[in-house]
Amino acid sequence: MAIVDLSTMAINHIDAKALHSWAKRSVAELSLRRAELNQLNVFPVPDADTGSNMAHTMEAAVAEADKGGDVAEALAVGSVRGARGNSGMVLSQVLRAVADSSADSLIDSHTLVNALKLAVELVDRAIATPVEGTVVSVLKAAAVAAEEAFEHSDALVDVLRATCDEAVKALANTPSQLKVLRDAGVVDAGGAGLVILLECLLAEVTETEQREGIAIPETIFELEVVFFYRGDIDKLEAAISGLGDSLVIARASEQEANVHIHSPRAGEVIEKAFAAGAVSNLRLEVLPARGVQQEQLADASPKVFVATRDTEMAKLFASIGASLYSAGMTLGEDDIFVGKPGGLNLGDAQVVAVSSNVEAIAALSVYAPGPDAASTMAEVAGGMRVDKPSDETVGAIIACCNDLLQQGGEQLTILTSLTLDTDQLSRQLGVEVIVVNIPGLRTEIGVE
């Protein structure tokens, strides 16, 4: 398969249709993560409505765009009319800036730079007393990053990637800028919503590239790993800095910090973090696929395979070192298959039989090349007790956790589509809790 240089073939703009598609994608993502954003909302008042306000504002924008006409202008008009709360107002000003900076709803890298700069001006004008550590800080960081990236490349995807990376870093820094966030152990809710919008735009641009015929030969999947850490921060940084990118360590003190990293080796990040100090409020989220060159994958060559029909689970498994098995594959004696082997032609592969996704995650998290790899993985998976709650509610999940812990246990892994407060659960249950969010998946709980 030929390798395509994306830096020379990347598209330079998106049109009105793609802009409309981005707006709809943003509504879906904000709605999906509404509860998560609401839980982050502690400033300016803890009224837990940022996610709802941003989702409603974007819905109003899309409803106006659905009527026809210039898409960018319609999104701006709809959002201003339908804006709810501070976060909705800020969002409306960002969309107004996009409309004022574009012509015929075409967005290129230069338009993006101008729109973000204008958005900063409009938001500063709209807010009587702008506060650092809020969405304002994230927006300013995004605007600066876009302008700096544009100096090196006019490809929209390049500028957007740099913008998203800096916005994520700025978001992770908000607790260090605003005491109320630091005390609550959260990042700014409005800033988190803005990052979602930017990442949705990046996803839209990437998919537009694919539709226009740019072949992406391989993909890797990463997880966003976020946690609060207590211990030797320099030791932690040295241990995980080579395991991913977008590493941000926002220090609350010399011994405490919020840690953020994007990594295709999330299992190793978590393992090293627990080995280095105390970890709490751990959150994992699957990031969009990213194209890479074949040479970058040469050293990885995963020897572990899983079978799943769930796209999000496939991304998660890939992020911790597994390849997706499909019918017709030929596996060798050095390969390891993790899953339910019934009905599959696995050849000479070693099999680690599991009956749940939680067990599969546990097995994959301890994989290390060597003659005893499969037996070690099987031992860890077999040592887990797994159950599912009676229904998809927080109360049912807690009840299920308590039932599992009656026989003892030191760590709970919860695979769920719900938004859970891991720090609160850890305190309530008296054990370490890891929550992995997978949209649309029925909750599974494993204890070890």
CSV table of N, CA and C in Angstrom, one decimal, residues 25-104:
chain,number,residue,atom,x,y,z
A,25,ARG,N,-22.7,17.5,14.3
A,25,ARG,CA,-21.8,16.6,15.1
A,25,ARG,C,-21.6,17.2,16.5
A,26,SER,N,-21.5,18.5,16.6
A,26,SER,CA,-21.3,19.2,17.8
A,26,SER,C,-22.5,19.0,18.8
A,27,VAL,N,-23.7,19.1,18.2
A,27,VAL,CA,-24.9,18.9,19.0
A,27,VAL,C,-24.9,17.5,19.6
A,28,ALA,N,-24.6,16.6,18.7
A,28,ALA,CA,-24.6,15.2,19.2
A,28,ALA,C,-23.6,14.9,20.3
A,29,GLU,N,-22.4,15.5,20.2
A,29,GLU,CA,-21.3,15.3,21.1
A,29,GLU,C,-21.6,16.0,22.4
A,30,LEU,N,-22.1,17.3,22.3
A,30,LEU,CA,-22.5,18.0,23.5
A,30,LEU,C,-23.6,17.3,24.3
A,31,SER,N,-24.6,16.8,23.5
A,31,SER,CA,-25.7,16.1,24.2
A,31,SER,C,-25.2,14.8,24.9
A,32,LEU,N,-24.3,14.1,24.2
A,32,LEU,CA,-23.7,12.9,24.8
A,32,LEU,C,-23.0,13.2,26.1
A,33,ARG,N,-22.3,14.3,26.1
A,33,ARG,CA,-21.5,14.6,27.3
A,33,ARG,C,-22.1,15.7,28.1
A,34,ARG,N,-23.4,15.9,28.0
A,34,ARG,CA,-24.1,17.0,28.7
A,34,ARG,C,-23.9,16.8,30.3
A,35,ALA,N,-24.1,15.5,30.7
A,35,ALA,CA,-24.0,15.3,32.2
A,35,ALA,C,-22.5,15.5,32.7
A,36,GLU,N,-21.6,15.1,31.9
A,36,GLU,CA,-20.2,15.3,32.2
A,36,GLU,C,-19.9,16.8,32.4
A,37,LEU,N,-20.3,17.6,31.5
A,37,LEU,CA,-20.0,19.1,31.5
A,37,LEU,C,-20.8,19.7,32.7
A,38,ASN,N,-22.0,19.2,32.9
A,38,ASN,CA,-22.8,19.8,34.0
A,38,ASN,C,-22.1,19.5,35.4
A,39,GLN,N,-21.5,18.3,35.5
A,39,GLN,CA,-20.8,18.0,36.8
A,39,GLN,C,-19.6,18.9,37.0
A,40,LEU,N,-19.0,19.3,35.9
A,40,LEU,CA,-17.8,20.2,36.0
A,40,LEU,C,-18.1,21.6,36.5
A,41,ASN,N,-19.4,22.0,36.3
A,41,ASN,CA,-19.8,23.4,36.4
A,41,ASN,C,-19.8,23.8,37.9
A,42,VAL,N,-18.8,24.5,38.3
A,42,VAL,CA,-18.7,25.1,39.7
A,42,VAL,C,-18.5,26.6,39.6
A,43,PHE,N,-18.3,27.2,38.4
A,43,PHE,CA,-18.0,28.6,38.3
A,43,PHE,C,-18.8,29.2,37.1
A,44,PRO,N,-19.4,30.4,37.2
A,44,PRO,CA,-19.3,31.3,38.4
A,44,PRO,C,-20.2,30.9,39.5
A,45,VAL,N,-21.2,30.0,39.3
A,45,VAL,CA,-22.0,29.4,40.3
A,45,VAL,C,-22.2,28.0,40.0
A,46,PRO,N,-22.2,27.1,41.1
A,46,PRO,CA,-22.3,25.7,40.9
A,46,PRO,C,-23.8,25.2,40.5
A,47,ASP,N,-24.3,25.7,39.4
A,47,ASP,CA,-25.7,25.4,39.1
A,47,ASP,C,-25.8,24.2,38.1
A,48,ALA,N,-24.7,23.5,37.8
A,48,ALA,CA,-24.7,22.3,37.0
A,48,ALA,C,-25.5,22.3,35.7
A,49,ASP,N,-25.3,23.4,34.9
A,49,ASP,CA,-26.1,23.5,33.7
A,49,ASP,C,-25.3,23.9,32.5
A,50,THR,N,-23.9,23.9,32.6
A,50,THR,CA,-23.1,24.3,31.4
A,50,THR,C,-23.3,23.4,30.2
A,51,GLY,N,-23.3,22.0,30.5
A,51,GLY,CA,-23.5,21.1,29.4
A,51,GLY,C,-24.9,21.3,28.7
A,52,SER,N,-25.9,21.5,29.6
A,52,SER,CA,-27.3,21.7,29.0
A,52,SER,C,-27.4,23.0,28.3
A,53,ASN,N,-26.7,24.0,28.8
A,53,ASN,CA,-26.8,25.3,28.1
A,53,ASN,C,-26.1,25.3,26.8
A,54,MET,N,-24.9,24.7,26.7
A,54,MET,CA,-24.2,24.6,25.5
A,54,MET,C,-24.9,23.8,24.4
A,55,ALA,N,-25.4,22.6,24.9
A,55,ALA,CA,-26.1,21.8,24.0
A,55,ALA,C,-27.4,22.5,23.4
A,56,HIS,N,-28.1,23.2,24.3
A,56,HIS,CA,-29.3,23.9,23.8
A,56,HIS,C,-29.0,25.0,22.9
A,57,THR,N,-27.9,25.7,23.2
A,57,THR,CA,-27.5,26.8,22.3
A,57,THR,C,-27.1,26.3,20.9
A,58,MET,N,-26.4,25.2,20.9
A,58,MET,CA,-26.0,24.7,19.6
A,58,MET,C,-27.2,24.1,18.8
A,59,GLU,N,-28.1,23.5,19.6
A,59,GLU,CA,-29.3,23.0,18.9
A,59,GLU,C,-30.1,24.1,18.3
A,60,ALA,N,-30.2,25.3,18.9
A,60,ALA,CA,-30.9,26.4,18.4
A,60,ALA,C,-30.1,26.9,17.1
A,61,ALA,N,-28.8,26.9,17.1
A,61,ALA,CA,-28.0,27.3,16.0
A,61,ALA,C,-28.3,26.4,14.8
A,62,VAL,N,-28.3,25.1,15.0
A,62,VAL,CA,-28.6,24.1,13.9
A,62,VAL,C,-30.0,24.2,13.4
A,63,ALA,N,-31.0,24.4,14.3
A,63,ALA,CA,-32.4,24.6,13.9
A,63,ALA,C,-32.5,25.8,12.9
A,64,GLU,N,-31.8,26.9,13.2
A,64,GLU,CA,-31.8,28.0,12.3
A,64,GLU,C,-31.1,27.7,10.9
A,65,ALA,N,-30.0,27.0,11.0
A,65,ALA,CA,-29.3,26.6,9.8
A,65,ALA,C,-30.1,25.6,8.9
A,66,ASP,N,-30.9,24.8,9.6
A,66,ASP,CA,-31.7,23.8,8.8
A,66,ASP,C,-32.8,24.5,7.9
A,67,LYS,N,-33.0,25.8,8.2
A,67,LYS,CA,-34.0,26.5,7.4
A,67,LYS,C,-33.5,27.0,6.1
A,68,GLY,N,-32.1,26.9,5.9
A,68,GLY,CA,-31.5,27.3,4.6
A,68,GLY,C,-30.8,28.6,4.7
A,69,GLY,N,-30.2,29.0,3.6
A,69,GLY,CA,-29.5,30.3,3.6
A,69,GLY,C,-28.0,30.1,3.9
A,70,ASP,N,-27.3,31.1,4.2
A,70,ASP,CA,-25.9,31.1,4.5
A,70,ASP,C,-25.7,30.3,5.9
A,71,VAL,N,-25.0,29.2,5.9
A,71,VAL,CA,-24.9,28.4,7.0
A,71,VAL,C,-24.3,29.1,8.2
A,72,ALA,N,-23.1,29.7,7.9
A,72,ALA,CA,-22.4,30.4,9.0
A,72,ALA,C,-23.2,31.5,9.7
A,73,GLU,N,-23.9,32.3,8.9
A,73,GLU,CA,-24.7,33.4,9.4
A,73,GLU,C,-25.9,32.8,10.2
A,74,ALA,N,-26.5,31.7,9.6
A,74,ALA,CA,-27.6,31.1,10.3
A,74,ALA,C,-27.2,30.5,11.7
A,75,LEU,N,-26.1,29.9,11.7
A,75,LEU,CA,-25.6,29.4,13.0
A,75,LEU,C,-25.4,30.5,14.0
A,76,ALA,N,-24.9,31.6,13.6
A,76,ALA,CA,-24.6,32.7,14.5
A,76,ALA,C,-26.0,33.3,15.0
A,77,VAL,N,-26.9,33.5,14.0
A,77,VAL,CA,-28.2,34.1,14.4
A,77,VAL,C,-29.0,33.2,15.4
A,78,GLY,N,-29.0,31.9,15.0
A,78,GLY,CA,-29.7,30.9,15.9
A,78,GLY,C,-29.1,30.8,17.3
A,79,SER,N,-27.8,30.8,17.3
A,79,SER,CA,-27.1,30.7,18.6
A,79,SER,C,-27.3,31.9,19.5
A,80,VAL,N,-27.3,33.1,18.9
A,80,VAL,CA,-27.5,34.3,19.7
A,80,VAL,C,-28.9,34.4,20.2
A,81,ARG,N,-29.9,34.0,19.4
A,81,ARG,CA,-31.3,34.0,19.8
A,81,ARG,C,-31.5,32.9,20.9
A,82,GLY,N,-30.9,31.8,20.8
A,82,GLY,CA,-31.1,30.7,21.7
A,82,GLY,C,-30.1,30.5,22.8
A,83,ALA,N,-29.2,31.4,22.9
A,83,ALA,CA,-28.1,31.3,23.9
A,83,ALA,C,-28.7,31.2,25.3
A,84,ARG,N,-28.2,30.2,26.1
A,84,ARG,CA,-28.5,30.0,27.5
A,84,ARG,C,-27.3,30.1,28.3
A,85,GLY,N,-27.3,30.9,29.4
A,85,GLY,CA,-26.2,30.9,30.3
A,85,GLY,C,-25.0,31.6,29.8
A,86,ASN,N,-23.9,31.7,30.6
A,86,ASN,CA,-22.7,32.3,30.2
A,86,ASN,C,-22.0,31.5,29.1
A,87,SER,N,-22.1,30.2,29.2
A,87,SER,CA,-21.4,29.3,28.3
A,87,SER,C,-22.1,29.4,26.9
A,88,GLY,N,-23.4,29.5,26.9
A,88,GLY,CA,-24.1,29.6,25.7
A,88,GLY,C,-23.9,31.0,25.0
A,89,MET,N,-23.7,32.0,25.8
A,89,MET,CA,-23.4,33.3,25.3
A,89,MET,C,-22.0,33.3,24.6
A,90,VAL,N,-21.0,32.7,25.3
A,90,VAL,CA,-19.7,32.6,24.7
A,90,VAL,C,-19.7,31.9,23.4
A,91,LEU,N,-20.5,30.7,23.4
A,91,LEU,CA,-20.6,29.9,22.2
A,91,LEU,C,-21.2,30.8,21.0
A,92,SER,N,-22.2,31.5,21.3
A,92,SER,CA,-22.8,32.4,20.3
A,92,SER,C,-21.9,33.4,19.7
A,93,GLN,N,-21.0,33.9,20.6
A,93,GLN,CA,-20.0,34.9,20.1
A,93,GLN,C,-18.9,34.2,19.2
A,94,VAL,N,-18.6,33.0,19.5
A,94,VAL,CA,-17.7,32.3,18.7
A,94,VAL,C,-18.3,32.0,17.3
A,95,LEU,N,-19.6,31.6,17.3
A,95,LEU,CA,-20.2,31.4,16.0
A,95,LEU,C,-20.4,32.7,15.2
A,96,ARG,N,-20.7,33.8,16.0
A,96,ARG,CA,-20.8,35.1,15.3
A,96,ARG,C,-19.5,35.5,14.6
A,97,ALA,N,-18.4,35.2,15.3
A,97,ALA,CA,-17.0,35.5,14.8
A,97,ALA,C,-16.8,34.7,13.5
A,98,VAL,N,-17.2,33.4,13.5
A,98,VAL,CA,-17.1,32.6,12.3
A,98,VAL,C,-17.8,33.2,11.1
A,99,ALA,N,-19.0,33.6,11.4
A,99,ALA,CA,-19.9,34.2,10.3
A,99,ALA,C,-19.2,35.5,9.8
A,100,ASP,N,-18.8,36.3,10.7
A,100,ASP,CA,-18.2,37.6,10.3
A,100,ASP,C,-16.8,37.4,9.6
A,101,SER,N,-16.2,36.3,9.8
A,101,SER,CA,-14.8,36.1,9.2
A,101,SER,C,-14.8,35.3,7.9
A,102,SER,N,-16.0,34.7,7.6
A,102,SER,CA,-16.1,33.8,6.4
A,102,SER,C,-16.9,34.4,5.3
A,103,ALA,N,-16.7,33.9,4.1
A,103,ALA,CA,-17.6,34.3,3.0
A,103,ALA,C,-18.2,33.0,2.4
A,104,ASP,N,-19.5,33.0,2.2
A,104,ASP,CA,-20.2,31.8,1.6
A,104,ASP,C,-20.0,30.6,2.5
